[in-house]
Coordinates of C-alpha atoms in Angstrom, one line a residue:
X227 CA -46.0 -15.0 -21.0
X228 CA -42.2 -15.1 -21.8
X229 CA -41.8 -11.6 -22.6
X230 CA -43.9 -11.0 -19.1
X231 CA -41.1 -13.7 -17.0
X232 CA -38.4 -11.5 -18.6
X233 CA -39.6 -8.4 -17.6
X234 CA -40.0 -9.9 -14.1
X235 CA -36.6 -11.1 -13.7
X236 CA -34.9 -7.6 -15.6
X237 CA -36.7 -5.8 -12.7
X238 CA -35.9 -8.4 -10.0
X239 CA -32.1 -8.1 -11.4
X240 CA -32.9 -4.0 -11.0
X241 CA -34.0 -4.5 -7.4
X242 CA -30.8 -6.9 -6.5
X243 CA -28.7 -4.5 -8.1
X244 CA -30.0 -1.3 -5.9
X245 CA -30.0 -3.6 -2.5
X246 CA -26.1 -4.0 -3.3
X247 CA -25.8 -0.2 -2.5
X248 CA -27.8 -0.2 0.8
X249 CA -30.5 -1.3 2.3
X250 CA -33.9 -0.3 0.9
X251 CA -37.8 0.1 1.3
X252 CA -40.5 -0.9 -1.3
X253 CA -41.4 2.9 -1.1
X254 CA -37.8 3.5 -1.5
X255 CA -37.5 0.8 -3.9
X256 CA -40.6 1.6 -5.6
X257 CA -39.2 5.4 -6.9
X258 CA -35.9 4.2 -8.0
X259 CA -37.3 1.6 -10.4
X260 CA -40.1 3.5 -11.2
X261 CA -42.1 0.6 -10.5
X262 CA -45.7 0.8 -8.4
X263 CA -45.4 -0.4 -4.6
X264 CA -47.9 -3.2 -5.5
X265 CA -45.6 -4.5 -8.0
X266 CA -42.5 -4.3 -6.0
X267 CA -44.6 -6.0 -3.2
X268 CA -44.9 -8.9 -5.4
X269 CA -41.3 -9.0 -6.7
X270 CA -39.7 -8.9 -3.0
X271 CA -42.2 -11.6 -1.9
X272 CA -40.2 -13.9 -4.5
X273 CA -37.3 -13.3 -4.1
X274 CA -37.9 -13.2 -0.2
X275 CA -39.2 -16.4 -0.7
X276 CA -35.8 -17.8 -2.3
X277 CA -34.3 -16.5 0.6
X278 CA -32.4 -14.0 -1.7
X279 CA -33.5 -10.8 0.4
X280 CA -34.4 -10.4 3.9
X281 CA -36.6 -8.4 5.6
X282 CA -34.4 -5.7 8.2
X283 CA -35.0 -2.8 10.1
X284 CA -38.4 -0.2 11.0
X285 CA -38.3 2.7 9.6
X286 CA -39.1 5.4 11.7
X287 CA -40.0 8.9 11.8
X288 CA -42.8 8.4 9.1
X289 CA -46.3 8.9 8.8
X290 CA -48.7 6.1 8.0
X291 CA -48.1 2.3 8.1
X292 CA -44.8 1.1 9.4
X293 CA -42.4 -0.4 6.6
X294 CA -39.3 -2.3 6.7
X295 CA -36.3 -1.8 4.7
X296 CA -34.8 -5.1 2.8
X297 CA -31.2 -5.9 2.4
X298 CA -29.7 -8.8 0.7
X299 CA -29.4 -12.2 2.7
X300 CA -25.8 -12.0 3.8
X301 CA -26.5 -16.3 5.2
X302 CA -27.2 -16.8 0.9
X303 CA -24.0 -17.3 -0.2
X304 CA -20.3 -17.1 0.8
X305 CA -17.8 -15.1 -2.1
X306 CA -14.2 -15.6 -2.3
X307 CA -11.4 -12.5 -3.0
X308 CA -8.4 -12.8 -4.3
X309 CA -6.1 -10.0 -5.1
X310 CA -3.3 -10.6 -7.0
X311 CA -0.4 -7.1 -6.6
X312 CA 3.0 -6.6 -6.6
X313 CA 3.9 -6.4 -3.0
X314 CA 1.4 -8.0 -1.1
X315 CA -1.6 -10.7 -2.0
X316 CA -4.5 -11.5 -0.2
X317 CA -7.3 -13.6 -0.2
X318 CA -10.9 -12.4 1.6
X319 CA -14.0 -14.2 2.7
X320 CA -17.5 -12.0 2.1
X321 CA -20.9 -12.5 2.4
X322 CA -23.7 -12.3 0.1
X323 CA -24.2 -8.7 0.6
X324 CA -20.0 -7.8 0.1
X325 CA -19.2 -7.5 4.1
X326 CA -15.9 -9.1 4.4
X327 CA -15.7 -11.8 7.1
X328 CA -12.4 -13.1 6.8
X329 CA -8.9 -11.7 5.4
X330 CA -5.0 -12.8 5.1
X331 CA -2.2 -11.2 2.9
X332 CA 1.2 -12.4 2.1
X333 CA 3.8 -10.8 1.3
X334 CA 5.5 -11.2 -2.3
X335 CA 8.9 -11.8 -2.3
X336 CA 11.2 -11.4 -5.8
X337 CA 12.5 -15.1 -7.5
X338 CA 9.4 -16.6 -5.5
X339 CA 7.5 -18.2 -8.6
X340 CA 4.0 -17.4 -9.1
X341 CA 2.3 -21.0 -8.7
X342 CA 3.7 -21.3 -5.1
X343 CA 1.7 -17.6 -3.7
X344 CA -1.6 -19.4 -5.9
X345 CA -1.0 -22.5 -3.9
X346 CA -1.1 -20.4 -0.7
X347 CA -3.8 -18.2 -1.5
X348 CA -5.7 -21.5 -2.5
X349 CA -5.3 -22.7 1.2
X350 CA -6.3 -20.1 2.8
X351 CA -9.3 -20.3 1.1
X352 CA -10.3 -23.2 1.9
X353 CA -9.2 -22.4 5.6
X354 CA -11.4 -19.9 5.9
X355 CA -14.5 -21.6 3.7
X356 CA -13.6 -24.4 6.5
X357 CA -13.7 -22.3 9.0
X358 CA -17.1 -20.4 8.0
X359 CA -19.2 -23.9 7.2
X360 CA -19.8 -22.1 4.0
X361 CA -18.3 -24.7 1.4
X362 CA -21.7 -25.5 0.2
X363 CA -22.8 -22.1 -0.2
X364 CA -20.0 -20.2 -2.2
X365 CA -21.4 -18.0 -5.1
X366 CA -18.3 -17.7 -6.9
X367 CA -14.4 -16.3 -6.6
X368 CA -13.4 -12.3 -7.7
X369 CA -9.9 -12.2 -8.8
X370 CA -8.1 -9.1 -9.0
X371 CA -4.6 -8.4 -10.6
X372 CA -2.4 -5.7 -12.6
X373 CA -3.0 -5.3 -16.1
X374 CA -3.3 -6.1 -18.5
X375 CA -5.0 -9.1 -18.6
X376 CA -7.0 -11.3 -20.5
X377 CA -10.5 -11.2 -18.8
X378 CA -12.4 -14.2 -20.7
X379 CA -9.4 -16.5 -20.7
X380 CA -8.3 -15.5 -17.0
X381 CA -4.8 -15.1 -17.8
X382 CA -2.2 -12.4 -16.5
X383 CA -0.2 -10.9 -19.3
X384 CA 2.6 -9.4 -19.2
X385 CA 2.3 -6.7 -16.4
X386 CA 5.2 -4.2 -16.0
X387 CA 7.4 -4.9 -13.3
X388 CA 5.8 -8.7 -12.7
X389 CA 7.5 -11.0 -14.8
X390 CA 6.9 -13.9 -12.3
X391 CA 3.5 -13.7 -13.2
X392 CA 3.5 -13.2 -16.9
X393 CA 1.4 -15.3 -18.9
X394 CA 0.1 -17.0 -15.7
X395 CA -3.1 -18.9 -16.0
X396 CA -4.6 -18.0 -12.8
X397 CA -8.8 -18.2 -12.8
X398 CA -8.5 -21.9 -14.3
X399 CA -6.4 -23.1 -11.0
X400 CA -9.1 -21.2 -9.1
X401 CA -11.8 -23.2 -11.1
X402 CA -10.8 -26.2 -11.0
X403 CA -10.1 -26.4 -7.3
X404 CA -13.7 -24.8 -6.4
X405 CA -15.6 -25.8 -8.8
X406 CA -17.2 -22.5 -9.4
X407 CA -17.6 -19.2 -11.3
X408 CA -14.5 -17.3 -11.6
X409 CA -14.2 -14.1 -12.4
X410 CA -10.9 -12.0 -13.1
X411 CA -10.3 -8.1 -13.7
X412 CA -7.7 -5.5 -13.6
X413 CA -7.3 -4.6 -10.3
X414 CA -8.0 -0.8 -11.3
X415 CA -11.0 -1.4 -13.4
X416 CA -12.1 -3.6 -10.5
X417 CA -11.9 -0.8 -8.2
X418 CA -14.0 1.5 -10.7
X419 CA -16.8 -1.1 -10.8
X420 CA -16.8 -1.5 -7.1
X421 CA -16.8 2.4 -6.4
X422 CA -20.3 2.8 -8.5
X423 CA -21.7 0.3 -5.6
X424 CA -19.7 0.5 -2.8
X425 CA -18.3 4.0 -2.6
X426 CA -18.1 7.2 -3.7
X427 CA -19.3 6.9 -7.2
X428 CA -22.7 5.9 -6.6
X429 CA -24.4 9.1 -7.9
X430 CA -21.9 9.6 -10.7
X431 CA -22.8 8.0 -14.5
X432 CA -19.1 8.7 -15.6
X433 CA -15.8 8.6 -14.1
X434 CA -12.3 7.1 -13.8
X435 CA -10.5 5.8 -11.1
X436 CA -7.0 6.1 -10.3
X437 CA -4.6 4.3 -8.6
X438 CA -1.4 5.1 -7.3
X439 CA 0.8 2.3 -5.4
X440 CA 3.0 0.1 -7.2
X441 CA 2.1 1.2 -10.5
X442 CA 0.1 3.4 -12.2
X443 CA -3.8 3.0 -13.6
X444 CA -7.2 3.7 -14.6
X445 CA -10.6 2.4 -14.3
X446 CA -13.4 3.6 -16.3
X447 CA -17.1 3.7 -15.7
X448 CA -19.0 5.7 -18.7
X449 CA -22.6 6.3 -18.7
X450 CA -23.2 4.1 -15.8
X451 CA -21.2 0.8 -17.6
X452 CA -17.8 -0.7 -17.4
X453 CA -15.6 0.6 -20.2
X454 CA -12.8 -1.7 -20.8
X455 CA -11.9 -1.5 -25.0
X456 CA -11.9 -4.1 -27.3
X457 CA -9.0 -5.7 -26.0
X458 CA -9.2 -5.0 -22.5
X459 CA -6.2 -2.5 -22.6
X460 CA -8.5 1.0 -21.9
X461 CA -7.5 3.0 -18.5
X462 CA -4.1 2.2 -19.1
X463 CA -3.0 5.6 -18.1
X464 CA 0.4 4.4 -16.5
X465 CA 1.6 4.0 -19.9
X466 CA 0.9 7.1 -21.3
X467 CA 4.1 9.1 -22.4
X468 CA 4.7 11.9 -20.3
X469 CA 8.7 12.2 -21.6
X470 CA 9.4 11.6 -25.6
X471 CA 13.1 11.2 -24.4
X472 CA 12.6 8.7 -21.3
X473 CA 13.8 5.8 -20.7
X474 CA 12.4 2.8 -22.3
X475 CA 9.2 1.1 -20.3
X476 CA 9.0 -3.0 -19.4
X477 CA 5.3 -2.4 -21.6
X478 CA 8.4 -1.2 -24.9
X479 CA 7.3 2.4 -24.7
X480 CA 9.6 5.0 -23.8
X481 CA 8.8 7.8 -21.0
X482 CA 5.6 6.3 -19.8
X483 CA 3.9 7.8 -16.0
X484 CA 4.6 4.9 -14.4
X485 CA 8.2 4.9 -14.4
X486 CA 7.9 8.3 -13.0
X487 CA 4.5 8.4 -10.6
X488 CA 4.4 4.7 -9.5
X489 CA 5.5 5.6 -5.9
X490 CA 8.6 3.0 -5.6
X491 CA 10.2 5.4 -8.6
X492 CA 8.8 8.5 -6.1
X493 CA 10.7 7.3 -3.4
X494 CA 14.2 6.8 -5.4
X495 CA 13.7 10.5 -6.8
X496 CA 13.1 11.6 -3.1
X497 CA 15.8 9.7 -1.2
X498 CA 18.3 11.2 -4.0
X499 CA 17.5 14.7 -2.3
X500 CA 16.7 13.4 1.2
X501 CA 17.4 10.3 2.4
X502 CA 15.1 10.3 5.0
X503 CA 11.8 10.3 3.1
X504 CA 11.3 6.4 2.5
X505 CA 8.0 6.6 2.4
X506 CA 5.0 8.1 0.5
X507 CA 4.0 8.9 3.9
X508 CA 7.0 10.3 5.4
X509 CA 6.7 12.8 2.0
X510 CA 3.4 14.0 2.4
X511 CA 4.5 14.6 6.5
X512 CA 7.3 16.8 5.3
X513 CA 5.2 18.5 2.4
X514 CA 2.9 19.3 5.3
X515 CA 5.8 21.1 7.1
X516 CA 7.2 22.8 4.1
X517 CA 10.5 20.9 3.4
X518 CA 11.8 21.8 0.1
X519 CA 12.9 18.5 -1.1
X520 CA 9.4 17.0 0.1
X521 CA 7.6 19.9 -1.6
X522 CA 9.7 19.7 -5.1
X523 CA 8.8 15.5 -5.1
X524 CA 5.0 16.4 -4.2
X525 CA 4.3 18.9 -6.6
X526 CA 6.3 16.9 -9.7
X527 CA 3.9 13.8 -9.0
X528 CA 1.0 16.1 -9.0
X529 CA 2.6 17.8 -12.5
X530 CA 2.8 14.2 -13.9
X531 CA -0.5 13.2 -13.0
X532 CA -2.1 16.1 -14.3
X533 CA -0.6 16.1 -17.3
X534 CA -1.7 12.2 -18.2
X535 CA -5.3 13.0 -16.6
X536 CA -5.6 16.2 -18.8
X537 CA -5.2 13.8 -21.7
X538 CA -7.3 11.3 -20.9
X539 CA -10.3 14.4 -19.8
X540 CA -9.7 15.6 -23.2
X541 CA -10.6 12.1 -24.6
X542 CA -13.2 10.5 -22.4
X543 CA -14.8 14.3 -21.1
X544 CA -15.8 12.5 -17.2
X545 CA -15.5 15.0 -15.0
X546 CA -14.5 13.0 -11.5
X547 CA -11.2 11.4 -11.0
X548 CA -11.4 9.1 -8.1
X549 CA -8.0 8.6 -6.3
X550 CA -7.2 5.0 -4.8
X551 CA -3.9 3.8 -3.3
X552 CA -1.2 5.1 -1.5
X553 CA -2.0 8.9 -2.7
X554 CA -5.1 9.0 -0.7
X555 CA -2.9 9.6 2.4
X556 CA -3.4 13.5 3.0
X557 CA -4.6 13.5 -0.4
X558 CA -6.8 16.7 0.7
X559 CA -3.3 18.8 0.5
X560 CA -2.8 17.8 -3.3
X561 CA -6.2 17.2 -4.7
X562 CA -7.2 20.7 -5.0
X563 CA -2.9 21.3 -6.7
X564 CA -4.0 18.9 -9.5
X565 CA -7.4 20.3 -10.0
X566 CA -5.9 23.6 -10.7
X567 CA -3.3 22.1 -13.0
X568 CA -6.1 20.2 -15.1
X569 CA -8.5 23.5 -15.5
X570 CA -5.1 25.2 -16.6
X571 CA -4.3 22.5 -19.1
X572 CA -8.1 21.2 -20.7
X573 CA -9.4 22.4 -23.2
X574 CA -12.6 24.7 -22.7
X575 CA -11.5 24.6 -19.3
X576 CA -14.0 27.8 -18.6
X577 CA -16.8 25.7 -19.4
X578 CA -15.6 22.2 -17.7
X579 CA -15.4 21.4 -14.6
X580 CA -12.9 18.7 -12.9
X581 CA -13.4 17.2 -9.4
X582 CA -10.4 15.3 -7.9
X583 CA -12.0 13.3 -4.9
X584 CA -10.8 10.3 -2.6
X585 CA -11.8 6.9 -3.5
X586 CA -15.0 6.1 -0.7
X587 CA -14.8 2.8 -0.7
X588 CA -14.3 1.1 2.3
X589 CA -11.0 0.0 4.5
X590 CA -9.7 -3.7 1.8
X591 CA -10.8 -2.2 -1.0
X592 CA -8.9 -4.8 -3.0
X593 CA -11.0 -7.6 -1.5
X594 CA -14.0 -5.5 -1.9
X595 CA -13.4 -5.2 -5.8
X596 CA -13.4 -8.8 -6.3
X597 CA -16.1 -9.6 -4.2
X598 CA -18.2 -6.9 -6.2
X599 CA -17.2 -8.9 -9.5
X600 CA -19.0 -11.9 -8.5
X601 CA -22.1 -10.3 -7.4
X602 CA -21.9 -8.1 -11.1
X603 CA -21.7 -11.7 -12.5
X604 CA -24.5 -13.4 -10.3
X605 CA -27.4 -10.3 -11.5
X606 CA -26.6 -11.2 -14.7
X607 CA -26.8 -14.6 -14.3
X608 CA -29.7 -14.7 -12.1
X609 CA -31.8 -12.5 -14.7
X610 CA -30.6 -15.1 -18.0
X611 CA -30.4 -18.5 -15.4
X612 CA -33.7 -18.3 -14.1

């Protein structure tokens, strides 16, 4: 009898886990578990009963009886976002099926110490948990920041370029207050995980994602899982050496990406030539046009990515790159650049193929990514809890 009440819950965790992704059918349901309809019949009953899933729309256009799709209860639960980054925080309100009901950001401002943007991320939050009636029904807090970071303990560590937050205790403040799960991740890896549900990684089993903004880093999903190291530090890719005789890095290496591709260093190099490009997007705007300074700052960030992503293809063999952050902004004119630099550089680069592909997820992707770190967390716990 136990070993049949696992199996029940593993397959109830399976069904949770494909209803994140969209709404489904039991027919539907039924061929990607590889379960029979008449046992999927019985599994949504429960957990339609616990008011977990809901029944939504006809499906049409198909012969035989009519069927329903079933979604996840958004009304369950209420998640809260919070993403921590070096320009601009924000806090997000989602529901149980990771559409985002309420968001404010606040600016970061240098000297400003680290407790006092907590206190008024903390607020908000319980503004807007105020605001929704949904106190009673929050599932947990997602907290996203730039690595690394200790993930058990919830601690920021030391961060280039975010010495205000190092060493910064931030998922106990959030526990104690709410009196809930919380749950914190490197804002890139967070992205990764979120992109295998919410965006354009759910058909891929291996992949990393990159983001560009402030800083530089990776996420990694390998054969459909998380892969973060033993220590948390894998995806690091901002602080891989891409010049021996560089200057030194906050992290103590010398010549690392990100203090040539995070896009405040971009803009120096580029206002050194032109003063007028201030912007990542006034760059790619004048790349368009042909500029020559615009053209000479595009194609060195693509040189420098390539060269750090052609090292990490050569050690992890994924073969999709998704692009997040300020680089997805006419990304279609440099995509295809850094593909061709990659094939040049990897090794068997006959027989591999690389894709270089915008992020899909959606418009907040921040607040998206720790939203999706609760509900990772709750179909775990609701197949070991039950």
């Amino acid at each position: 009898m136990g070993n049949a009440n696992n199996m029940k819950l593993r397959n109830q965790r399976s069904i949770i886990n494909f209803l994140r992704q969209q709404p489904m059918s039991r027919a539907d349901l039924s061929r990607r578990t590889g379960l029979t309809r008449a046992a999927i019949s019985v599994l949504i009953d429960t957990l339609l009963g616990e008011g977990i899933v809901i029944e939504d729309q006809l499906v049409t256009g198909k012969v035989g009886r009519t069927s329903v799709t079933i979604k996840l209860n958004p009304e369950k639960y209420r998640i809260l976002s919070i993403n921590i980054a070096r320009d601009i925080c924000s806090v997000g309100l989602c529901d149980f099926s990771g559409d985002i009901l309420m968001v404010e950001k606040f600016p970061q401002k240098k000297g400003v110490p680290a407790i006092q943007m907590i206190n008024c991320l903390c607020q908000k939050a319980f503004d807007f948990l105020k605001e929704d009636g949904g106190v009673d029904r929050l599932l947990g807090v997602g907290i996203t920041a730039p690595g690394p970071l200790d993930s058990m303990n919830g601690t920021i560590l030391k961060p280039s370029n975010f010495e205000d937050w190092h060493q910064i205790e931030v998922a106990s403040y959030f526990k104690e207050r709410f009196a809930c799960p919380v749950y914190i991740e490197n804002n890139a890896q967070a992205l990764a995980m979120a992109e295998r549900y919410y965006g354009a990684g759910v058909r891929e089993e291996s992949f990393l994602e990159l983001i560009v903004d402030t800083g530089v880093g990776g996420g990694l999903i390998l054969n459909g899982k998380p892969y973060k190291g033993i220590h948390g530090y894998c995806g690091e890719i901002g602080h891989t050496t891409v010049n021996l005789d560089g200057e030194r890095c906050s992290c103590g290496n010398h010549g690392c990406l990100e203090l040539y591709a995070a896009i405040p260093n971009v803009l120096r190099s580029a206002m050194e030539k032109d003063n007028s490009l201030t912007s990542w997007e006034k760059i790619m705007d004048a790349y368009e046009e042909g500029a020559a300074d615009a053209v000479w700052v595009v194609e060195r960030e693509c040189r420098l990515l390539a060269a750090s992503l052609t090292t990490m293809m050569n050690l992890l063999d994924v073969g999709v790159v998704f692009v997040s952050g300020e680089l997805l902004y006419k990304g279609a004119f440099i995509f295809p650049y850094m593909e061709q630099l990659m094939k040049d550089q990897m090794l068997g680069h006959r027989e591999r193929a690389i894709r270089i592909c915008p992020s899909g997820l959606p418009k907040e992707s921040a607040i998206i990514a720790g939203t999706n770190l609760v509900l990772e967390q709750y179909a775990v716990c609701f197949e070991n809890n039950k």
